[in-house]
XYZ file of C-alpha atoms in Angstrom:
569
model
C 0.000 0.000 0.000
C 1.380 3.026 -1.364
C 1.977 6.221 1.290
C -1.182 8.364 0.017
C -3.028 4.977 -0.082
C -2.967 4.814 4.093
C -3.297 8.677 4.287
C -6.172 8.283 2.497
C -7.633 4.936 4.891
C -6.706 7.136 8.229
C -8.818 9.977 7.147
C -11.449 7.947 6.439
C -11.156 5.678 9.300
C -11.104 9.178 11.315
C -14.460 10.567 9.788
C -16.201 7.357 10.332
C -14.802 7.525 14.488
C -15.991 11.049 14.385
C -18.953 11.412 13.276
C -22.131 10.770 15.121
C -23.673 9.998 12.042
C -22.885 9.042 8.432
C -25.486 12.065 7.510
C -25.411 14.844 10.505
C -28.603 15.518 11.844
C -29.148 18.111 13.593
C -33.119 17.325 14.772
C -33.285 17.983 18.770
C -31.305 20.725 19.124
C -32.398 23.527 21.382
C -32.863 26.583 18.457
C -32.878 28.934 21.304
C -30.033 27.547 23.356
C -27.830 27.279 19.927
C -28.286 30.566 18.796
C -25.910 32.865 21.199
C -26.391 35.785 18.385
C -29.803 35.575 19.396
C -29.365 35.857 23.183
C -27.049 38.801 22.517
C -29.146 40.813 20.202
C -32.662 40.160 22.728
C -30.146 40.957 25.823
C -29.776 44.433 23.993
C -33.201 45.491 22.369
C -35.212 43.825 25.516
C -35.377 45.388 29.528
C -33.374 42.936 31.676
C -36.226 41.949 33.965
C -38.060 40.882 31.190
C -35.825 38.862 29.019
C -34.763 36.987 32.517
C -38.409 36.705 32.827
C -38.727 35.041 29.200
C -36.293 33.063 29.408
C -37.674 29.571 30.180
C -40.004 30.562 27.447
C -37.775 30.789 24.512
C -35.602 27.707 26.009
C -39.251 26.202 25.691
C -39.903 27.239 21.914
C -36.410 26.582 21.515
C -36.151 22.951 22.664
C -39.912 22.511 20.543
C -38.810 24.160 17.209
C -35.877 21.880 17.204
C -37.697 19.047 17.493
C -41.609 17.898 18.394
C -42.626 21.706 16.133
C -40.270 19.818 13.651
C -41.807 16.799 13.636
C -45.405 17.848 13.219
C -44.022 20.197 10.674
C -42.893 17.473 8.752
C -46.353 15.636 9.083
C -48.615 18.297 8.492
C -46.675 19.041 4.810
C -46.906 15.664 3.908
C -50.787 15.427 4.752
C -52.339 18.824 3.584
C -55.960 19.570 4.433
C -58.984 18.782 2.555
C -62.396 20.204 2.228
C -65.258 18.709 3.045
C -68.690 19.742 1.021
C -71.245 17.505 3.268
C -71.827 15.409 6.532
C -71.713 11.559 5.518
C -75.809 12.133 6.731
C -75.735 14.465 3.548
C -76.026 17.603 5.458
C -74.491 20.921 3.387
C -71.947 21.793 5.805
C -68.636 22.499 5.062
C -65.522 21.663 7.106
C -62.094 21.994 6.458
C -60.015 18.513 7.608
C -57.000 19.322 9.298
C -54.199 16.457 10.107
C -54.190 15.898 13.733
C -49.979 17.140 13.437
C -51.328 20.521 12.367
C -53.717 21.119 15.291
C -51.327 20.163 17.856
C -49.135 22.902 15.998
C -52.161 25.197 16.701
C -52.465 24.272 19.985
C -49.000 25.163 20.962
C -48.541 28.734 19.300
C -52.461 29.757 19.783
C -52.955 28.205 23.443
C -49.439 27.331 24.909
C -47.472 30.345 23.688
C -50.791 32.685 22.440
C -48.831 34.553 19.928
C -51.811 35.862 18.287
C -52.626 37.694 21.316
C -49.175 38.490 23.280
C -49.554 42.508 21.483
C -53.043 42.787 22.590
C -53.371 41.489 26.300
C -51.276 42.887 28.898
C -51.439 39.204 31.143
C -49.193 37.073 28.610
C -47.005 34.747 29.765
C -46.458 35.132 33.147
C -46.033 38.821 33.161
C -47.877 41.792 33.895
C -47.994 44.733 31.415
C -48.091 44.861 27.501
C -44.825 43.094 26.002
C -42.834 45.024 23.238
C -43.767 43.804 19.862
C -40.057 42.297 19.988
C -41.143 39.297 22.076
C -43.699 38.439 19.971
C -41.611 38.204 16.519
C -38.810 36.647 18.665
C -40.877 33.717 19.619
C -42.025 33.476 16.440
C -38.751 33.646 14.808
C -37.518 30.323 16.750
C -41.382 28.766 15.692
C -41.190 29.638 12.021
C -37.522 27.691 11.609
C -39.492 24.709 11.431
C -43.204 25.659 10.831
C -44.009 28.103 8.209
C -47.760 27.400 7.163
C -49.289 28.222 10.579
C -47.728 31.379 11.071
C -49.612 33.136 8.435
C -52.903 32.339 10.196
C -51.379 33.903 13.725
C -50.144 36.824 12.353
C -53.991 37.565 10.019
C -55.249 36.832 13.672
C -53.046 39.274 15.022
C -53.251 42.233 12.575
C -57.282 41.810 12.205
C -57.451 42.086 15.785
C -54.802 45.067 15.544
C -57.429 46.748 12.964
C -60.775 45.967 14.636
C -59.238 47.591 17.727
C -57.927 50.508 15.691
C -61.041 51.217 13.317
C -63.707 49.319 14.943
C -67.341 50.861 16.775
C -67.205 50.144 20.421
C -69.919 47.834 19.660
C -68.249 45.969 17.423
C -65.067 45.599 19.186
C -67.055 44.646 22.374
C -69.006 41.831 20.740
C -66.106 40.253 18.934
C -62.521 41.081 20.532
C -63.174 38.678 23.289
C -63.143 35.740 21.411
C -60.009 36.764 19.764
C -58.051 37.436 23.040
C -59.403 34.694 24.215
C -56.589 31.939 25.698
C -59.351 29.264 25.649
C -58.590 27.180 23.012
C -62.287 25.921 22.934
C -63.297 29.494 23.005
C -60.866 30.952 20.431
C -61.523 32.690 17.532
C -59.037 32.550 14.330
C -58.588 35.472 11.668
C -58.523 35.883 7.800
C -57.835 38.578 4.931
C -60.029 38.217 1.951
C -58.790 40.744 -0.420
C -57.316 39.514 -4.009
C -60.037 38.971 -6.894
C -58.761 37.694 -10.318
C -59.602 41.102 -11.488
C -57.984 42.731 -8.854
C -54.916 41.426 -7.347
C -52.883 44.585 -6.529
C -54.962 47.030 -8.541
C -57.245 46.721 -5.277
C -59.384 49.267 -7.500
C -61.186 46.682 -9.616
C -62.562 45.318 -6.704
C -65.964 43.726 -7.548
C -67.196 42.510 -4.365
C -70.207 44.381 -3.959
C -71.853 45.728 -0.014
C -75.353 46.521 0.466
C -76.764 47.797 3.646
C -79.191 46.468 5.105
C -82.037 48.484 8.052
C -80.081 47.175 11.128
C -76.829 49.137 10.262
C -75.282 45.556 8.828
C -74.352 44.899 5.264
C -74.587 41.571 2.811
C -71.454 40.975 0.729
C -71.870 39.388 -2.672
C -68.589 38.248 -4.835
C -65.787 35.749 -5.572
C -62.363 36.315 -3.837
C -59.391 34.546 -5.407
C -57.022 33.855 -2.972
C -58.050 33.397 0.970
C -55.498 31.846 3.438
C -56.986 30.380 6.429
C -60.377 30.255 4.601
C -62.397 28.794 7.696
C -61.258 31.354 10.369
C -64.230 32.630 12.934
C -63.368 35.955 11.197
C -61.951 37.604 7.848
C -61.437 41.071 6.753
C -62.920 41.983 3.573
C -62.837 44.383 0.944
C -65.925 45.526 -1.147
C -67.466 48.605 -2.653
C -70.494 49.544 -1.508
C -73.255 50.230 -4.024
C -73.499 53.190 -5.472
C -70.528 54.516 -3.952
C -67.882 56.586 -5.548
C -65.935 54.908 -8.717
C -62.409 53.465 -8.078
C -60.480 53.279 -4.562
C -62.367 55.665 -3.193
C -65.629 53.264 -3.441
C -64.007 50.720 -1.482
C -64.805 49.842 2.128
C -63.799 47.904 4.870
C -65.696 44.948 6.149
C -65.511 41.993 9.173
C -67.108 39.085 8.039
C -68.219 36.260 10.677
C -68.035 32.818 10.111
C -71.221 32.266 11.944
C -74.559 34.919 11.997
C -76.226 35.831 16.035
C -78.736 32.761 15.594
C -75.384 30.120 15.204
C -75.945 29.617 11.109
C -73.304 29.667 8.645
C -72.618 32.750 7.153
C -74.094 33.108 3.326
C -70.639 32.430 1.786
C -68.677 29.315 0.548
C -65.394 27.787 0.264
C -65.147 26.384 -3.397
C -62.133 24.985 -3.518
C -58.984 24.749 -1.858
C -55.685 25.992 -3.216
C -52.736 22.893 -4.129
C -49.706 25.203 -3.816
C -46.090 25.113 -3.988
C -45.555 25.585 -0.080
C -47.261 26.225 2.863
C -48.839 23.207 2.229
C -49.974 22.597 6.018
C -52.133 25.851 5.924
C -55.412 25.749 3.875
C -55.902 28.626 1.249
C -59.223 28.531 -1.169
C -61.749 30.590 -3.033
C -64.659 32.195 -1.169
C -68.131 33.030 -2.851
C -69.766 35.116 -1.110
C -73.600 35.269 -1.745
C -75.244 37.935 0.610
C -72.983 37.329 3.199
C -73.504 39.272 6.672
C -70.783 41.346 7.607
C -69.693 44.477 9.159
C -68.476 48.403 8.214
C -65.120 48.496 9.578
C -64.005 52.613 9.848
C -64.802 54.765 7.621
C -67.217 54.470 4.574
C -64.917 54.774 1.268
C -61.809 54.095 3.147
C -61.417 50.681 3.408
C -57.786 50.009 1.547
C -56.084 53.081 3.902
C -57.515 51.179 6.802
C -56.611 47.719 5.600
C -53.196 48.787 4.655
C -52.432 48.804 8.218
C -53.070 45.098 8.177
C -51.121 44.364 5.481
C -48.064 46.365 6.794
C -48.405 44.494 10.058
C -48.562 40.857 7.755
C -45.485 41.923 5.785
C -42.987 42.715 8.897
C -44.663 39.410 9.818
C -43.662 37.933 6.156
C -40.099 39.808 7.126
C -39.627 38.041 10.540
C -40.910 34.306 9.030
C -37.934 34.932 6.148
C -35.272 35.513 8.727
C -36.386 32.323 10.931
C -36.125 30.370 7.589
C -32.503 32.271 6.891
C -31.712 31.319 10.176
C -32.653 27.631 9.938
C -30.918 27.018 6.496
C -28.140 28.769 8.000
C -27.849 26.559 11.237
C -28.067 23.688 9.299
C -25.407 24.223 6.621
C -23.259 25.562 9.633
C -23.852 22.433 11.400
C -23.457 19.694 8.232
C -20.005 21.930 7.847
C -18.827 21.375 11.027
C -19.691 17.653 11.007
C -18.950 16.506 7.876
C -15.300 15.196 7.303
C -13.977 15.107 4.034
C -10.777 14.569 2.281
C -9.135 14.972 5.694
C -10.387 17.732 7.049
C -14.197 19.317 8.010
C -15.973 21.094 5.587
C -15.946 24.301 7.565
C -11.878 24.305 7.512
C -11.616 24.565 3.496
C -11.457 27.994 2.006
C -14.086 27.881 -0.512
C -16.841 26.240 2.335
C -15.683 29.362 4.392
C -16.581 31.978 1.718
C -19.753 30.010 0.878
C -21.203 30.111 4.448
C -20.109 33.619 4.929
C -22.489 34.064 1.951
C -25.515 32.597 3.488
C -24.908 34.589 6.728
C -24.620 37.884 5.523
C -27.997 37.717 3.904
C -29.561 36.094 6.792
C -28.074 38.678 9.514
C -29.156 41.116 7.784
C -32.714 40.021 8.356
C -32.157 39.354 11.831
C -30.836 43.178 12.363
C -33.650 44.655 10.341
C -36.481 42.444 12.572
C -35.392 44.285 15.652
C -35.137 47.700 14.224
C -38.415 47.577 12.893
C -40.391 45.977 15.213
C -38.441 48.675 17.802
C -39.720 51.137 15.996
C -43.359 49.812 15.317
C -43.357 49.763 19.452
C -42.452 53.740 19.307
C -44.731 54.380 16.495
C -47.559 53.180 18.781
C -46.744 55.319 21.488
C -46.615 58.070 19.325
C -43.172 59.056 19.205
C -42.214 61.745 16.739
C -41.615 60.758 13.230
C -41.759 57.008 14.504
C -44.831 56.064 11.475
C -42.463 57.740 9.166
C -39.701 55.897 10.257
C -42.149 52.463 10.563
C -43.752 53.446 6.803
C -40.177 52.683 5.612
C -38.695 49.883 7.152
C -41.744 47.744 6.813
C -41.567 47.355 3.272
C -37.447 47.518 3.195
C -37.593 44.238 4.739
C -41.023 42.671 3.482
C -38.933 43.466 -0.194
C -35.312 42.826 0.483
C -35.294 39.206 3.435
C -38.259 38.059 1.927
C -36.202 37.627 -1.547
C -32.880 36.797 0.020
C -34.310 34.025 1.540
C -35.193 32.080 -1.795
C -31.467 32.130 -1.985
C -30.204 31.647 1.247
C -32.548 28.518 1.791
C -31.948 27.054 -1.701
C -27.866 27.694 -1.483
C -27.846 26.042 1.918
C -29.675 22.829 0.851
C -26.538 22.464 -1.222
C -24.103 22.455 1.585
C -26.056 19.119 2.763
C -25.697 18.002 -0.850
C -28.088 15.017 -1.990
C -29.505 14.905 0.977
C -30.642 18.528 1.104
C -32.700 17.807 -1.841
C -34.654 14.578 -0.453
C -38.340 15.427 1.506
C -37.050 14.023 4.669
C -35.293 17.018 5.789
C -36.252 20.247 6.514
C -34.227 22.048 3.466
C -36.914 21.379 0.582
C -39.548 22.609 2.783
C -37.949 25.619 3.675
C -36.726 26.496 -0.164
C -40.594 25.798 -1.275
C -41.740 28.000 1.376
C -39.359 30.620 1.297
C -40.803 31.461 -2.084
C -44.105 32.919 -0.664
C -43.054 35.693 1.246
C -42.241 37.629 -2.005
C -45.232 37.278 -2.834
C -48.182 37.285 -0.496
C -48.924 40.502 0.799
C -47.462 42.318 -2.048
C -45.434 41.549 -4.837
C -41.585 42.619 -4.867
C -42.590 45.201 -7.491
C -45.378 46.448 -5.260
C -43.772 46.577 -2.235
C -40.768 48.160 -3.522
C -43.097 50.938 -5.011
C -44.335 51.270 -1.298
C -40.520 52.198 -0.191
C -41.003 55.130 -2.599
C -44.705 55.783 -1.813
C -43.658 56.055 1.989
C -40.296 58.752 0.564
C -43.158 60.464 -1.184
C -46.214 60.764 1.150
C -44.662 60.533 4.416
C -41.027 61.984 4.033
C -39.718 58.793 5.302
C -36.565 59.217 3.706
C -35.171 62.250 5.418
C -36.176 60.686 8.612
C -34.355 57.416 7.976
C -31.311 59.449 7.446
C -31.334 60.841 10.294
C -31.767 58.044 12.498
C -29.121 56.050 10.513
C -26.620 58.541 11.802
C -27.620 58.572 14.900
C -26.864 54.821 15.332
C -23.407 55.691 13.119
C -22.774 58.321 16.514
C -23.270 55.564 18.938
C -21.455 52.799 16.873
C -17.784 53.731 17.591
C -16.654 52.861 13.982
C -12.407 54.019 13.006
C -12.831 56.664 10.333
C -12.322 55.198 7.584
C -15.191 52.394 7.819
C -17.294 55.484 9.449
C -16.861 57.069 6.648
C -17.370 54.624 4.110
C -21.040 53.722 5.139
C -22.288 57.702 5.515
C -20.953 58.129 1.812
C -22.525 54.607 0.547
C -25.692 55.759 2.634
C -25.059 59.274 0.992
C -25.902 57.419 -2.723
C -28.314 55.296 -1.118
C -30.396 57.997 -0.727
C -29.648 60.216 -3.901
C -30.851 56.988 -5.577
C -33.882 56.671 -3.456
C -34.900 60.242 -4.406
C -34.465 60.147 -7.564
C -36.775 56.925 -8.177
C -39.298 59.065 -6.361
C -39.189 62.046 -8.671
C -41.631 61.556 -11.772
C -40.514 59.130 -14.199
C -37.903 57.250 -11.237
C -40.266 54.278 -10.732
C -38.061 52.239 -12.702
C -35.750 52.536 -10.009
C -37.565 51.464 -6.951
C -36.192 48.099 -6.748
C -32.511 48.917 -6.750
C -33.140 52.112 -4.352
C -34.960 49.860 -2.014
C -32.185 47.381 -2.442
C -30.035 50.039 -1.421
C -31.428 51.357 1.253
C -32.185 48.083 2.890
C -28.281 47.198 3.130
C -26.987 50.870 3.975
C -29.842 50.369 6.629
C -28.594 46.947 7.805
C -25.010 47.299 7.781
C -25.116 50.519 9.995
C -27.310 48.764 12.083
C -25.586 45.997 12.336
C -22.388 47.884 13.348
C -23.953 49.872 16.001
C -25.534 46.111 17.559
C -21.537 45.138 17.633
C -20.559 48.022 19.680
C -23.423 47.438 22.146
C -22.295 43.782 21.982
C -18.796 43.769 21.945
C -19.381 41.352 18.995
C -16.769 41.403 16.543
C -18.382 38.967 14.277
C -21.267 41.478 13.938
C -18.868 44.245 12.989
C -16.894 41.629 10.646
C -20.520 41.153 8.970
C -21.493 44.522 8.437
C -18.219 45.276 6.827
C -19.127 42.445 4.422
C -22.505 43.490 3.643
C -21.164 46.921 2.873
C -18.271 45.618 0.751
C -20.363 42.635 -1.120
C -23.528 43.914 -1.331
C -23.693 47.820 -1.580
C -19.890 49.330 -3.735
C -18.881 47.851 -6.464
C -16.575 45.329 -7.074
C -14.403 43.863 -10.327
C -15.896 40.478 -10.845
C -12.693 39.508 -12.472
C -10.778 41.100 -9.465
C -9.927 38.200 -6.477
C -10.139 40.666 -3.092
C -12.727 39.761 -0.907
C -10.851 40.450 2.194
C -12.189 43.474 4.149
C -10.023 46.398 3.471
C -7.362 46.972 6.425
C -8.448 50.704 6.932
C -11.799 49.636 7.905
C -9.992 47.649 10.921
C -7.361 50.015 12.669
């Protein structure tokens, strides 16, 4: 046997000692306990006495996500629900079958955790006092690394409950919010958003629902809607224009549509199908037909999309947060299968080319992470009515429903790679997450429209100037050397001219790369300024590469990808 013959047998008689498994698996693992970047960045945005309060909670979620939440997940994809037109005794009632692995998953986020309620009760978990939005998208964040489908339903439950509060008649809001704060999980009620129409999917001003009134102040909705997640919830928003009312947007109105009329009858409306879709394949989705369907004015007559936009923006820094737990995941993994994995010799996560490739994934998937906190920070001030907070909140929202929601169709389908043929077989969690990952970009607003929306908030709210200046506010507090300082005010500098210029007439064309822009000027500042709070050097290491990789430009023939040495002194 020649010499590289046995240096070839020890390695391999090494990897097979080391490894725990021919194929790492990394199902079990505590996603709280395993995530120290996690613990850092919630020991920093959260009060002390209530993150030590929390933290058996997110050990709980934690220790679930990684494994029973992973399991069920797994289930519930492979056994999607079906509708049901009639009883077997021939009775017209319709039911929506759910696997038995998907209601468990219901049972922990809606009854164990209630994180359709924590922003609206002030008794959650143990404490006493309204939590900041943070803990909410936190938890979910851990829950939506291995469960996707089920979070859209909690966070429609959420915002509708968010709106009805906001827009709502006492009346209303006193015969209905109970039974969506309610803990009970007998008791509690689920919520929907019925808003796309095959004639009007963005262009909300085709709309061809149609509300009538009726003598006791309620109103009967007639129409098709194309696309309803969640189609069997106690409660769905819905938009219609009311008859005879002004032409265009300004004829639509906002609606809340029971499942169920006072006397305990089915509403007038049907599910006629259910949706066989890419992903989310554990959540139902179907067409409603609505045929004089009792519902209720939510707000303001002829003002239904202003006051249902503030559902959508609260479902798309939902979308945002669900794309950074499924960064996170595929990241975690391919870290893991790196570190495990013995090859030629050595681990995968000691060769150079494995090294760059993971950096890749990170960067994309930090930058998530970063942009979460900031904007659910400022949704929390924006509530209290802080100056130029909505501003502020008008932007960020669709920065990172745009830019996380697209890098994670990336991030999850690059990391399946690292796990190679195994990545792409059904048993493990990376196909689900690539097939899911696809949604957020689209649900709740195209890229397209939501990058418009960046420029719609520059334009009607004068977002941008109020970005800029809390960008350098975090650049005062981030005790950068000059030269990196420096380097991120002038990319943030062109950021912006950008930005304003795709908001001038004619700039539209623009709004993707000027959101794209912003979004990593935004995120690499931030991320700088969470590394001096931290201490973290990695954080500071990964803002320099988002700034360097992903915002001024670089010779693709040209082989530096090592952070300039000026940035470091």
């Amino acid at each position: 046997m020649s010499a590289n013959d046995k240096s070839q047998m020890h390695a391999l008689a090494h990897a097979v000692r080391t490894a725990a498994h021919p194929v790492p698996d990394r199902h079990g693992a505590n996603f709280y306990a395993t995530d120290p970047e996690l613990q850092s960045l919630l020991a920093l945005y959260l009060p002390a006495d209530l993150l030590a309060h929390l933290q058996p909670y997110l050990q709980r979620m934690g220790e679930l996500a990684g494994g029973r939440i992973d399991e069920l997940a797994g289930i519930a994809d492979r056994n999607p629900p079906t509708l049901e037109h009639r009883s077997r005794a021939g009775q017209d009632s319709q039911r929506i079958i759910k696997h038995p692995a998907y209601e468990e998953l219901e049972r922990i986020a809606y009854g164990e955790f209630g994180l359709q309620a924590i922003s609206h009760r002030d008794d959650m978990l143990g404490w006493s006092g309204k939590m900041p939005p943070i803990v909410k998208y936190a938890l979910t964040f851990l829950f939506v690394q291995s469960e996707f489908g089920l979070c859209c339903p909690l966070s429609m439950t959420d915002s509708l409950t968010r709106t009805l509060k906001k827009y709502g008649t006492p009346e209303l809001v006193d015969k209905y919010l109970p039974q969506l704060l309610s803990l009970d999980w007998e008791s509690q009620a689920q919520g929907a958003m019925f808003m796309t129409e095959q004639a009007a999917g963005s262009d909300i001003a085709n709309t061809l629902t149609m509300a009538a009134p009726q003598a006791d102040g309620s109103w009967l909705l007639t129409g098709d809607k194309w696309f309803c997640s969640n189609p069997d919830a106690e409660f769905a928003m819905v938009l219609a224009r009311v008859e005879g009312g002004a032409p265009g947007m300004k004829g639509i109105s906002l609606f809340l549509l029971p499942r169920s009329r006072d006397d305990g009858s089915t509403n007038r409306y049907r599910i006629i199908r259910l949706k066989d879709k890419l992903g989310t394949k554990s959540m139902a989705s179907g067409e409603i037909r609505m045929d004089g369907a009792v519902a209720y004015l939510v707000g303001e007559q002829g003002r239904g999309f202003v006051q249902m936009a503030d559902m959508v923006n609260n479902s798309r820094l939902s979308n945002g947060v669900r794309s950074a737990g499924m960064m996170r995941r595929a990241v975690a993994e391919a870290e893991f299968i790196a570190h495990e994995r013995i090859a030629f010799g050595k681990r995968l996560e000691q060769m150079p080319l494995m090294q760059r490739q993971l950096d890749k994934l990170r960067v994309p998937a930090e930058q998530a992470r970063t942009m979460v906190f900031q904007t659910a920070q400022t949704l929390m001030r924006s509530d209290a009515g802080q100056p130029d907070a909505y501003a502020l909140l008008r932007i960020l929202t669709p920065l990172i429903k745009f830019r996380a929601c697209r890098d994670a169709r990336k991030v999850t389908g690059d990391a399946m790679e690292v796990r190679g043929g195994c990545g792409y077989i059904e048993e493990w969690s990376d196909p689900r997450l690539v097939r899911d990952a696809h949604l957020g970009s689209i649900w709740e607003g195209t890229s397209n429209i939501v990058a418009l929306d960046v420029i719609r908030a520059i334009k009607r709210e004068g977002s941008l100037p109020v970005l800029q200046q809390y960008l350098h506010g975090l650049l005062d507090h981030a005790r950068l050397v000059p030269a990196y300082r420096q380097a991120l005010e002038e990319a943030l500098a062109r950021a912006s001219t950008l930005a304003g210029r795709a908001a001038q007439d004619g700039g539209e064309v623009l709004a993707r790369q000027a959101a794209t822009a912003l979004y990593n000027c935004t995120t690499a500042i931030a991320m700088a300024w969470e590394a001096a709070q931290t201490g973290s050097n990695e954080r500071l290491r990964l803002s320099q590469l988002v700034l360097l990789h992903r915002v001024l430009p670089r010779d693709p023939l040209d082989d530096a990808a090592a952070v300039p040495a000026q940035w470091q002194e």
